[in-house]
Tab-separated table of C-alpha atoms (C1' of nucleotides) in Angstrom:
chain	number	residue	atom	x	y	z
A	1	MET	CA	179.947	98.990	175.732
A	2	THR	CA	181.865	102.074	176.760
A	3	GLN	CA	184.647	101.755	174.034
A	4	ALA	CA	182.831	99.874	171.082
A	5	PRO	CA	184.557	100.773	168.303
A	6	PRO	CA	181.863	103.096	166.313
A	7	ASP	CA	181.017	100.316	163.341
A	8	SER	CA	179.749	97.640	165.766
A	9	GLU	CA	177.796	100.805	167.582
A	10	THR	CA	176.236	101.406	164.342
A	11	ARG	CA	175.094	97.620	164.037
A	12	ALA	CA	173.914	97.118	167.098
A	13	ARG	CA	171.679	100.431	167.225
A	14	LEU	CA	170.139	99.074	164.019
A	15	ILE	CA	169.029	95.667	165.419
A	16	ALA	CA	167.996	97.804	168.503
A	17	ALA	CA	165.925	99.796	165.812
A	18	GLY	CA	164.720	96.593	163.947
A	19	LEU	CA	163.116	95.573	166.915
A	20	ARG	CA	161.819	98.328	167.947
A	21	LEU	CA	159.841	99.095	164.714
A	22	PHE	CA	159.729	95.689	163.229
A	23	GLY	CA	157.657	95.154	166.670
A	24	GLN	CA	155.512	98.201	166.434
A	25	THR	CA	154.897	98.180	163.391
A	26	GLY	CA	155.866	95.288	161.057
A	27	TYR	CA	158.129	94.199	159.120
A	28	ASP	CA	156.099	95.347	155.910
A	29	GLY	CA	155.093	98.617	157.650
A	30	THR	CA	158.713	99.746	158.600
A	31	SER	CA	160.711	101.062	155.707
A	32	THR	CA	164.146	101.153	155.698
A	33	ARG	CA	164.521	105.321	155.853
A	34	ALA	CA	162.596	104.706	159.336
A	35	LEU	CA	165.312	101.926	160.362
A	36	ALA	CA	167.815	104.056	159.191
A	37	ALA	CA	166.713	107.396	161.212
A	38	GLU	CA	165.675	105.485	164.434
A	39	ALA	CA	169.123	104.302	164.304
A	40	GLY	CA	170.507	107.532	163.401
A	41	THR	CA	172.371	106.540	160.584
A	42	ASN	CA	171.974	106.008	156.641
A	43	VAL	CA	170.144	103.755	154.942
A	44	ALA	CA	173.388	102.313	152.894
A	45	SER	CA	174.386	101.072	156.589
A	46	ILE	CA	171.540	98.296	156.309
A	47	SER	CA	172.919	97.026	153.395
A	48	TYR	CA	176.750	97.393	154.507
A	49	HIS	CA	176.019	95.605	157.683
A	50	PHE	CA	173.428	93.040	157.286
A	51	GLY	CA	173.397	92.568	153.167
A	52	SER	CA	169.749	93.458	153.350
A	53	LYS	CA	166.322	94.612	155.138
A	54	ALA	CA	165.708	90.637	155.202
A	55	GLY	CA	169.230	90.367	157.006
A	56	LEU	CA	168.598	93.226	159.437
A	57	ARG	CA	165.721	91.075	160.316
A	58	GLN	CA	167.528	87.897	161.239
A	59	ALA	CA	170.057	89.210	162.849
A	60	CYS	CA	166.916	90.905	164.965
A	61	ALA	CA	165.920	87.626	165.482
A	62	ARG	CA	169.398	86.260	166.678
A	63	ASP	CA	169.828	88.784	168.986
A	64	VAL	CA	166.143	88.325	170.559
A	65	ALA	CA	166.804	84.074	171.011
A	66	ALA	CA	170.750	84.877	172.904
A	67	ARG	CA	169.279	87.860	174.886
A	68	VAL	CA	166.118	85.847	176.194
A	69	THR	CA	167.605	82.649	176.330
A	70	GLY	CA	170.043	84.489	178.394
A	71	ALA	CA	168.268	86.165	180.558
A	72	ILE	CA	166.385	82.978	181.500
A	73	VAL	CA	168.769	80.445	181.952
A	74	ALA	CA	170.421	82.936	184.080
A	75	ASP	CA	168.330	82.513	187.177
A	76	LEU	CA	167.649	78.943	187.203
A	77	PRO	CA	169.024	77.105	189.736
A	78	ALA	CA	169.649	73.311	189.653
A	79	PRO	CA	166.630	71.019	188.734
A	80	PRO	CA	164.570	70.548	192.508
A	81	SER	CA	163.989	66.973	193.370
A	82	THR	CA	160.696	67.354	195.330
A	83	PRO	CA	157.226	67.824	193.194
A	84	GLU	CA	156.772	70.747	196.080
A	85	ALA	CA	159.957	72.313	194.991
A	86	ALA	CA	159.211	71.736	191.010
A	87	GLN	CA	155.834	73.457	191.951
A	88	ALA	CA	157.193	76.291	193.423
A	89	LEU	CA	159.918	76.807	191.163
A	90	LEU	CA	157.283	76.978	188.354
A	91	GLU	CA	155.263	79.405	189.888
A	92	GLN	CA	158.386	81.442	190.245
A	93	VAL	CA	159.072	81.168	186.513
A	94	GLY	CA	155.864	82.077	185.302
A	95	ARG	CA	156.061	85.066	188.219
A	96	SER	CA	159.227	86.425	186.495
A	97	PHE	CA	158.002	85.874	183.022
A	98	VAL	CA	155.011	88.066	183.384
A	99	ALA	CA	157.092	90.805	185.576
A	100	PHE	CA	159.644	90.595	182.232
A	101	ILE	CA	156.910	90.701	179.769
A	102	VAL	CA	154.412	93.296	180.982
A	103	THR	CA	156.824	96.216	182.515
A	104	SER	CA	160.095	95.759	180.680
A	105	PRO	CA	159.970	98.494	177.726
A	106	ASP	CA	162.325	95.981	175.704
A	107	ALA	CA	159.838	93.154	176.275
A	108	ARG	CA	157.128	95.030	174.335
A	109	ASP	CA	159.316	95.184	171.347
A	110	ILE	CA	160.737	91.688	171.661
A	111	VAL	CA	157.283	90.216	172.233
A	112	ALA	CA	155.395	92.024	169.135
A	113	PHE	CA	158.289	90.840	167.209
A	114	LEU	CA	158.365	87.449	168.278
A	115	VAL	CA	154.309	87.103	167.845
A	116	ARG	CA	154.821	88.871	164.280
A	117	GLU	CA	157.367	86.454	163.133
A	118	ILE	CA	155.539	83.595	164.581
A	119	MET	CA	152.188	83.896	162.981
A	120	THR	CA	154.152	84.193	159.356
A	121	PRO	CA	156.276	81.052	159.762
A	122	GLY	CA	159.549	81.865	157.604
A	123	GLU	CA	163.034	81.135	158.042
A	124	VAL	CA	163.484	83.943	161.037
A	125	ALA	CA	160.441	81.996	162.795
A	126	ASP	CA	162.682	78.200	162.260
A	127	LEU	CA	165.387	80.038	163.744
A	128	VAL	CA	163.584	81.411	166.626
A	129	TYR	CA	162.090	78.188	167.414
A	130	SER	CA	165.245	75.775	167.144
A	131	GLU	CA	167.328	78.320	168.615
A	132	PHE	CA	164.907	78.970	171.626
A	133	LEU	CA	161.422	77.917	171.827
A	134	GLU	CA	162.091	74.409	171.767
A	135	PRO	CA	164.982	74.094	174.316
A	136	ARG	CA	162.512	76.398	176.642
A	137	HIS	CA	159.715	74.846	176.295
A	138	ARG	CA	161.213	71.358	176.952
A	139	MET	CA	163.091	72.422	180.025
A	140	VAL	CA	159.660	73.388	181.173
A	141	CYS	CA	158.221	70.666	180.332
A	142	ALA	CA	160.406	68.667	182.230
A	143	LEU	CA	159.855	70.925	185.649
A	144	TRP	CA	156.133	70.424	184.877
A	145	SER	CA	156.551	66.142	184.947
A	146	ILE	CA	158.564	66.426	188.206
A	147	ALA	CA	155.626	68.681	190.265
A	148	THR	CA	152.848	66.238	188.730
A	149	GLY	CA	154.366	63.181	188.243
A	150	GLN	CA	152.899	63.179	184.408
A	151	PRO	CA	155.846	61.946	181.581
A	152	ALA	CA	157.647	64.933	180.906
A	153	GLU	CA	157.163	64.517	176.569
A	154	SER	CA	153.378	63.365	177.493
A	155	GLU	CA	151.025	65.410	174.994
A	156	ARG	CA	149.145	66.347	177.921
A	157	VAL	CA	152.149	68.095	179.835
A	158	LYS	CA	153.369	69.891	176.447
A	159	LEU	CA	149.894	71.149	175.826
A	160	SER	CA	149.367	72.039	179.626
A	161	VAL	CA	152.972	74.122	179.561
A	162	PHE	CA	151.755	75.662	175.904
A	163	ALA	CA	148.726	77.337	177.864
A	164	MET	CA	150.598	78.296	180.316
A	165	ILE	CA	152.411	80.056	177.972
A	166	GLY	CA	149.602	81.546	176.250
A	167	GLN	CA	147.490	82.783	178.922
A	168	ALA	CA	151.283	84.785	179.806
A	169	LEU	CA	151.548	85.765	176.500
A	170	TYR	CA	148.454	87.100	176.129
A	171	PHE	CA	148.606	89.875	178.988
A	172	ARG	CA	151.543	91.235	176.819
A	173	ILE	CA	149.738	90.946	173.157
A	174	GLY	CA	146.301	92.222	174.209
A	175	GLN	CA	147.123	94.702	176.829
A	176	PRO	CA	145.755	97.575	175.303
A	177	ILE	CA	142.563	95.973	175.900
A	178	ILE	CA	143.485	94.519	179.065
A	179	SER	CA	144.674	98.378	180.092
A	180	ARG	CA	141.300	99.131	178.766
A	181	ARG	CA	139.021	96.649	180.338
A	182	MET	CA	140.642	97.035	183.656
A	183	GLY	CA	140.621	100.713	184.059
A	184	TRP	CA	144.324	100.744	184.020
A	185	GLN	CA	146.223	103.577	182.964
A	186	ASP	CA	149.557	101.788	182.651
A	187	ILE	CA	150.883	98.566	183.743
A	188	GLY	CA	153.275	99.635	187.051
A	189	PRO	CA	154.390	97.229	189.459
A	190	SER	CA	151.048	96.882	191.613
A	191	GLU	CA	149.477	95.557	188.484
A	192	ALA	CA	151.829	93.563	187.241
A	193	ALA	CA	151.666	91.672	190.902
A	194	GLN	CA	147.996	91.168	189.922
A	195	ILE	CA	148.385	89.615	186.906
A	196	ALA	CA	151.433	87.402	188.194
A	197	ASP	CA	149.687	86.363	190.940
A	198	THR	CA	146.574	85.599	188.846
A	199	VAL	CA	149.004	83.199	186.078
A	200	ALA	CA	151.038	81.839	189.265
A	201	ALA	CA	147.327	80.378	190.695
A	202	GLN	CA	146.347	78.903	187.326
A	203	ILE	CA	149.473	77.463	187.661
A	204	ARG	CA	148.653	75.931	191.072
A	205	ALA	CA	145.566	75.045	190.439
A	206	THR	CA	146.152	73.136	187.104
A	207	ILE	CA	149.206	71.006	188.450
A	208	GLU	CA	147.461	70.338	191.615
A	209	SER	CA	144.178	69.177	189.778
A	210	GLN	CA	146.649	66.918	187.324
A	211	ARG	CA	148.966	65.337	190.792
A	212	ARG	CA	146.776	62.394	191.065
B	1	MET	CA	131.799	107.602	151.147
B	2	THR	CA	130.488	104.681	149.942
B	3	GLN	CA	127.501	104.558	147.727
B	4	ALA	CA	127.471	101.178	146.947
B	5	PRO	CA	124.670	98.705	148.436
B	6	PRO	CA	126.032	97.124	151.086
B	7	ASP	CA	125.145	93.659	149.556
B	8	SER	CA	127.238	93.733	146.295
B	9	GLU	CA	128.830	90.677	145.077
B	10	THR	CA	132.146	92.041	144.752
B	11	ARG	CA	131.979	94.132	147.601
B	12	ALA	CA	131.571	90.648	149.242
B	13	ARG	CA	134.240	88.701	147.817
B	14	LEU	CA	136.945	91.983	148.302
B	15	ILE	CA	136.064	91.887	152.248
B	16	ALA	CA	136.877	87.977	152.199
B	17	ALA	CA	140.027	88.755	150.248
B	18	GLY	CA	140.664	91.623	152.658
B	19	LEU	CA	139.872	89.034	156.128
B	20	ARG	CA	142.335	86.321	154.293
B	21	LEU	CA	145.480	88.217	153.231
B	22	PHE	CA	145.135	91.172	155.684
B	23	GLY	CA	145.517	87.969	158.496
B	24	GLN	CA	148.220	86.022	156.206
B	25	THR	CA	150.430	89.276	155.703
B	26	GLY	CA	149.393	91.773	157.396
B	27	TYR	CA	147.286	95.364	156.347
B	28	ASP	CA	150.955	96.764	155.523
B	29	GLY	CA	151.709	93.264	153.887
B	30	THR	CA	149.091	93.278	150.855
B	31	SER	CA	149.057	95.193	148.414
B	32	THR	CA	145.432	96.673	146.697
B	33	ARG	CA	146.684	94.571	143.339
B	34	ALA	CA	146.422	91.104	145.239
B	35	LEU	CA	143.238	92.152	146.906
B	36	ALA	CA	141.282	92.638	143.666
B	37	ALA	CA	143.381	89.282	142.312
B	38	GLU	CA	142.144	87.200	145.350
B	39	ALA	CA	138.703	88.614	144.567
B	40	GLY	CA	138.712	88.300	140.984
B	41	THR	CA	137.998	92.121	140.174
B	42	ASN	CA	140.345	95.148	139.384
B	43	VAL	CA	141.745	97.443	142.178
B	44	ALA	CA	139.502	100.462	140.875
B	45	SER	CA	136.933	98.215	143.144
B	46	ILE	CA	138.652	99.071	146.332
B	47	SER	CA	138.841	102.675	145.901
B	48	TYR	CA	134.919	101.981	144.551
B	49	HIS	CA	133.088	99.978	147.165
B	50	PHE	CA	135.061	101.466	150.093
B	51	GLY	CA	136.527	104.945	149.326
B	52	SER	CA	140.238	103.676	149.895
B	53	LYS	CA	142.705	100.158	151.079
B	54	ALA	CA	141.821	101.900	154.868
B	55	GLY	CA	138.292	101.453	154.428
B	56	LEU	CA	138.229	97.538	153.331
B	57	ARG	CA	140.206	97.238	156.322
B	58	GLN	CA	137.534	99.284	158.627
B	59	ALA	CA	134.865	97.102	156.931
B	60	CYS	CA	136.297	93.985	157.488
B	61	ALA	CA	136.543	94.948	161.254
B	62	ARG	CA	132.828	95.701	160.938
B	63	ASP	CA	132.501	91.963	159.681
B	64	VAL	CA	134.124	90.079	162.278
B	65	ALA	CA	132.612	91.827	165.013
B	66	ALA	CA	129.235	91.102	163.231
B	67	ARG	CA	130.493	87.736	162.226
B	68	VAL	CA	131.883	86.290	165.569
B	69	THR	CA	129.131	88.037	167.997
B	70	GLY	CA	126.630	86.172	165.841
B	71	ALA	CA	128.043	83.016	166.160
B	72	ILE	CA	128.561	83.193	169.862
B	73	VAL	CA	124.979	84.539	170.912
B	74	ALA	CA	123.407	81.998	168.543
B	75	ASP	CA	124.233	78.970	170.936
B	76	LEU	CA	124.292	80.664	174.314
B	77	PRO	CA	121.427	79.609	176.399
B	78	ALA	CA	120.043	81.562	179.519
B	79	PRO	CA	122.071	82.514	182.062
B	80	PRO	CA	122.626	79.505	184.870
B	81	SER	CA	121.166	79.873	188.391
B	82	THR	CA	123.713	77.314	190.271
B	83	PRO	CA	127.524	77.360	190.425
B	84	GLU	CA	127.634	74.126	189.251
B	85	ALA	CA	125.866	75.024	185.753
B	86	ALA	CA	127.781	78.118	185.377
B	87	GLN	CA	131.101	75.995	185.340
B	88	ALA	CA	130.236	73.576	183.009
B	89	LEU	CA	128.538	76.162	180.960
B	90	LEU	CA	132.349	77.916	181.380
B	91	GLU	CA	134.018	74.648	180.004
B	92	GLN	CA	131.744	74.364	177.072
B	93	VAL	CA	131.791	77.905	176.288
B	94	GLY	CA	135.565	77.005	176.062
B	95	ARG	CA	135.576	73.787	174.164
B	96	SER	CA	133.746	75.361	171.566
B	97	PHE	CA	135.526	78.571	171.127
B	98	VAL	CA	138.605	76.603	170.778
B	99	ALA	CA	137.267	73.842	168.660
B	100	PHE	CA	136.306	76.902	166.395
B	101	ILE	CA	139.462	78.458	166.473
B	102	VAL	CA	141.619	75.490	165.820
B	103	THR	CA	140.010	74.132	163.483
B	104	SER	CA	137.922	76.685	161.204
B	105	PRO	CA	139.806	77.752	158.121
B	106	ASP	CA	137.777	81.414	158.239
B	107	ALA	CA	138.421	81.171	162.117
B	108	ARG	CA	142.693	81.296	160.985
B	109	ASP	CA	142.113	84.739	158.801
B	110	ILE	CA	139.565	86.173	161.705
B	111	VAL	CA	142.356	85.372	164.297
B	112	ALA	CA	145.239	86.537	162.507
B	113	PHE	CA	143.247	89.752	161.813
B	114	LEU	CA	142.043	90.203	165.017
B	115	VAL	CA	145.312	89.972	166.702
B	116	ARG	CA	147.133	92.458	164.517
B	117	GLU	CA	144.663	94.874	164.754
B	118	ILE	CA	145.159	94.609	168.774
B	119	MET	CA	149.047	94.719	168.471
B	120	THR	CA	148.582	98.280	166.998
B	121	PRO	CA	145.981	99.698	168.608
B	122	GLY	CA	143.909	102.300	166.016
B	123	GLU	CA	140.464	103.097	165.266
B	124	VAL	CA	139.897	99.623	163.705
B	125	ALA	CA	140.791	98.127	167.054
B	126	ASP	CA	138.499	100.611	169.211
B	127	LEU	CA	135.841	99.410	166.602
B	128	VAL	CA	136.771	95.580	167.648
B	129	TYR	CA	137.187	96.421	171.209
B	130	SER	CA	133.911	98.345	171.769
B	131	GLU	CA	131.573	96.411	169.452
B	132	PHE	CA	132.835	92.669	170.266
B	133	LEU	CA	135.370	92.108	172.670
B	134	GLU	CA	133.991	94.048	175.893
B	135	PRO	CA	130.862	92.942	175.694
B	136	ARG	CA	132.183	89.428	175.283
B	137	HIS	CA	134.519	89.568	177.956
B	138	ARG	CA	131.795	91.158	180.573
B	139	MET	CA	129.391	88.505	179.328
B	140	VAL	CA	131.984	85.314	180.342
B	141	CYS	CA	133.107	87.653	183.586
B	142	ALA	CA	129.387	87.491	184.677
B	143	LEU	CA	129.674	83.320	184.102
B	144	TRP	CA	132.579	83.388	186.256
B	145	SER	CA	131.272	85.069	189.220
B	146	ILE	CA	127.968	82.608	189.030
B	147	ALA	CA	130.520	79.826	189.166
B	148	THR	CA	132.611	80.687	191.594
B	149	GLY	CA	130.600	83.380	193.994
B	150	GLN	CA	133.340	85.946	193.019
B	151	PRO	CA	132.112	89.593	192.251
B	152	ALA	CA	132.150	90.071	188.080
B	153	GLU	CA	133.597	93.348	187.770
B	154	SER	CA	135.997	92.661	190.180
B	155	GLU	CA	140.267	92.570	189.097
B	156	ARG	CA	140.674	88.934	190.082
B	157	VAL	CA	137.540	87.407	187.895
B	158	LYS	CA	138.323	89.850	185.245
B	159	LEU	CA	141.956	89.083	185.204
B	160	SER	CA	141.448	85.230	185.388
B	161	VAL	CA	138.701	85.357	182.269
B	162	PHE	CA	141.752	87.532	180.190
B	163	ALA	CA	143.972	84.261	181.085
B	164	MET	CA	141.704	81.700	179.738
B	165	ILE	CA	140.864	83.448	176.894
B	166	GLY	CA	144.963	84.120	176.242
B	167	GLN	CA	145.522	80.047	176.105
B	168	ALA	CA	142.736	79.435	174.184
B	169	LEU	CA	144.119	82.069	171.813
B	170	TYR	CA	147.274	81.157	171.937
B	171	PHE	CA	146.550	77.962	170.594
B	172	ARG	CA	146.086	79.254	166.843
B	173	ILE	CA	148.485	82.072	167.444
B	174	GLY	CA	151.477	79.747	168.303
B	175	GLN	CA	149.805	77.205	166.145
B	176	PRO	CA	152.942	76.729	163.888
B	177	ILE	CA	154.957	76.131	166.319
B	178	ILE	CA	152.760	73.789	168.471
B	179	SER	CA	152.103	71.490	165.660
B	180	ARG	CA	155.802	70.860	165.472
B	181	ARG	CA	156.359	70.932	168.646
B	182	MET	CA	153.553	68.114	169.219
B	183	GLY	CA	154.415	66.237	165.806
B	184	TRP	CA	151.240	67.241	165.031
B	185	GLN	CA	150.727	67.394	160.494
B	186	ASP	CA	147.809	69.063	161.287
B	187	ILE	CA	145.065	69.558	163.746
B	188	GLY	CA	142.560	67.637	162.912
B	189	PRO	CA	139.222	66.607	165.067
B	190	SER	CA	141.753	64.390	167.505
B	191	GLU	CA	144.234	67.373	167.822
B	192	ALA	CA	141.123	69.835	168.722
B	193	ALA	CA	139.410	67.514	171.271
B	194	GLN	CA	142.992	67.006	173.084
B	195	ILE	CA	143.407	71.349	172.727
B	196	ALA	CA	140.143	71.253	174.192
B	197	ASP	CA	140.468	69.179	177.233
B	198	THR	CA	143.308	70.680	178.452
B	199	VAL	CA	141.725	74.514	178.355
B	200	ALA	CA	138.911	73.026	179.709
B	201	ALA	CA	140.587	71.105	182.690
B	202	GLN	CA	142.435	74.486	183.476
B	203	ILE	CA	138.993	76.230	183.906
B	204	ARG	CA	137.950	73.683	185.857
B	205	ALA	CA	141.034	73.330	188.353
B	206	THR	CA	141.071	77.374	187.931
B	207	ILE	CA	137.277	77.554	189.096
B	208	GLU	CA	137.110	74.949	191.902
B	209	SER	CA	140.381	76.615	193.326
B	210	GLN	CA	138.517	80.211	193.542
B	211	ARG	CA	135.564	78.940	195.270
B	212	ARG	CA	135.675	79.119	198.712
C	1	DT	C1'	118.926	106.708	127.490
C	2	DA	C1'	120.372	107.046	132.725
C	3	DC	C1'	122.848	104.490	136.011
C	4	DA	C1'	126.101	101.609	138.515
C	5	DT	C1'	129.526	98.646	138.344
C	6	DT	C1'	134.211	97.054	136.518
C	7	DC	C1'	137.998	97.570	133.068
C	8	DA	C1'	142.952	98.744	131.577
C	9	DA	C1'	145.921	102.631	131.625
C	10	DT	C1'	148.318	105.810	133.977
C	11	DC	C1'	149.563	108.880	138.324
C	12	DA	C1'	152.863	110.868	142.112
C	13	DA	C1'	154.980	109.135	145.834
C	14	DA	C1'	157.463	106.080	148.510
C	15	DC	C1'	159.934	101.686	148.439
C	16	DG	C1'	164.544	98.690	148.777
C	17	DT	C1'	168.430	98.645	146.894
C	18	DT	C1'	172.787	100.239	144.715
C	19	DT	C1'	176.854	103.710	143.449
C	20	DG	C1'	180.290	106.615	143.876
C	21	DA	C1'	182.575	109.909	147.238
C	22	DT	C1'	184.043	111.090	151.408
C	23	DT	C1'	185.712	110.227	155.688
C	24	DG	C1'	189.449	109.482	159.951
C	25	DA	C1'	191.817	105.879	161.850
C	26	DA	C1'	195.548	102.430	160.865
C	27	DT	C1'	199.735	100.314	158.363
C	28	DG	C1'	204.152	100.561	156.174
C	29	DA	C1'	208.289	102.642	153.672
C	30	DC	C1'	211.566	105.901	153.967
D	1	DG	C1'	208.647	111.691	162.355
D	2	DT	C1'	206.668	112.079	157.742
D	3	DC	C1'	204.023	111.049	153.856
D	4	DA	C1'	201.299	107.201	151.029
D	5	DT	C1'	198.781	104.133	151.173
D	6	DT	C1'	194.931	101.069	152.855
D	7	DC	C1'	190.788	99.943	154.603
D	8	DA	C1'	186.597	99.959	157.235
D	9	DA	C1'	182.591	103.190	157.960
D	10	DT	C1'	179.350	106.257	156.460
D	11	DC	C1'	177.030	109.516	153.334
D	12	DA	C1'	174.301	111.951	149.580
D	13	DA	C1'	172.131	110.863	145.428
D	14	DA	C1'	169.867	108.005	142.181
D	15	DC	C1'	168.379	103.329	140.473
D	16	DG	C1'	164.595	100.934	138.875
D	17	DT	C1'	160.150	98.852	140.926
D	18	DT	C1'	155.845	98.714	143.584
D	19	DT	C1'	152.611	101.035	146.123
D	20	DG	C1'	147.683	103.322	146.468
D	21	DA	C1'	144.924	106.348	144.154
D	22	DT	C1'	142.624	108.103	140.434
D	23	DT	C1'	140.917	108.354	135.629
D	24	DG	C1'	138.025	108.292	131.450
D	25	DA	C1'	136.519	104.259	128.740
D	26	DA	C1'	133.568	100.359	128.380
D	27	DT	C1'	130.400	96.509	129.867
D	28	DG	C1'	126.016	94.954	131.805
D	29	DT	C1'	121.337	96.310	133.475
D	30	DA	C1'	116.754	98.518	134.100
DNA sequence: TACATTCAATCAAACGTTTGATTGAATGAC
DNA sequence: GTCATTCAATCAAACGTTTGATTGAATGTA
């Protein structure tokens, strides 16, 4: 990263700017001039590197998929063999997911970008789905299956996992509301831990109620 | 300022158009011409009735707050006195919330509009929060408190309720993804019932785990 | 007539994109 | 080693289009 050629550096800065601004103000709400200014370059660089503003949007999607997948896959051990181990792993996955989502400054932009793309399906959403969301969901379903004994691809398991993702995600989407209602100035380690506890407790309770 | 009477038909059609288009393509992604066409009127009507495009946005927020509050308050009985009754009521609230959110065509626009406003805090989000979200959250917390015995304004209860809202909401936000993963063509009564079961089961499991 | 409402036409500003010129580091012939 | 040439990368400026807003005339109603 220290010796990156000047061309790819501008490219990288544009993707970072796209992630931040698209996430903050939306695709339509972000002008090419604002993108160029945020990246410290000229508007023409967008056309040059990505063909168009839409091309930059797609490049951002690819970057998100690659980055988040890498982060999640990195710290996942071999699949557990006992329900107890699977449950413990699920709780841990939930905790680190929440920790990443509510504390990382990058996560704010990434999640906001993803949610916006998901709400308005298009080819960018398709890319994110097949490249990132579907495989991850499938993986967590497999864990859930080991923990509960339910079939991994059953509707019950798939929906339970979506519910788990949904509650975690909401702590980022609704963060302005949550902070306000909780009386929190901002979300530090202590607040993040409380959220992680809440999510982990729900995972535990739901798994145990399904295990029979 | 708006000097038009609040019961104008064009006014109502513009608000409906705003809810639909702002929700679908976002505030910035919606042009005044598209709004006028959707409402079957002229662009100048927006200025005339709401002062500006931003004025229409705010009118939409007020409409959402009034409409959803009315719908929820309408079918809520007196506060229950036993934990069991409170839990049953919470499950029922969760079920009807999910039913409304995933099946009603109006709900799609309303939820999409709300989520977009919440993600980018502004004066519209402030209005929605104090006028609608905060009172509703407080109400559900009171129910949760009766069901579990936990203090209504404790952080644990408040966060649990947010998690419950989050998972329900996600079934609308992520609906394109969920339908795809589940192999559903669209979400009819049968699919809505499965989602409602999932949410209700999580509510039940979480409440029971907290009741001790 | 007087008033409220909607209309087509128009405006300046901002938009995404394209252009032609410029830069500095490689490349190769001599 | 020197000089001419090439190339990716960036820039300011301008392109035509679309944006939100405004205008004055037209329409309907009482």
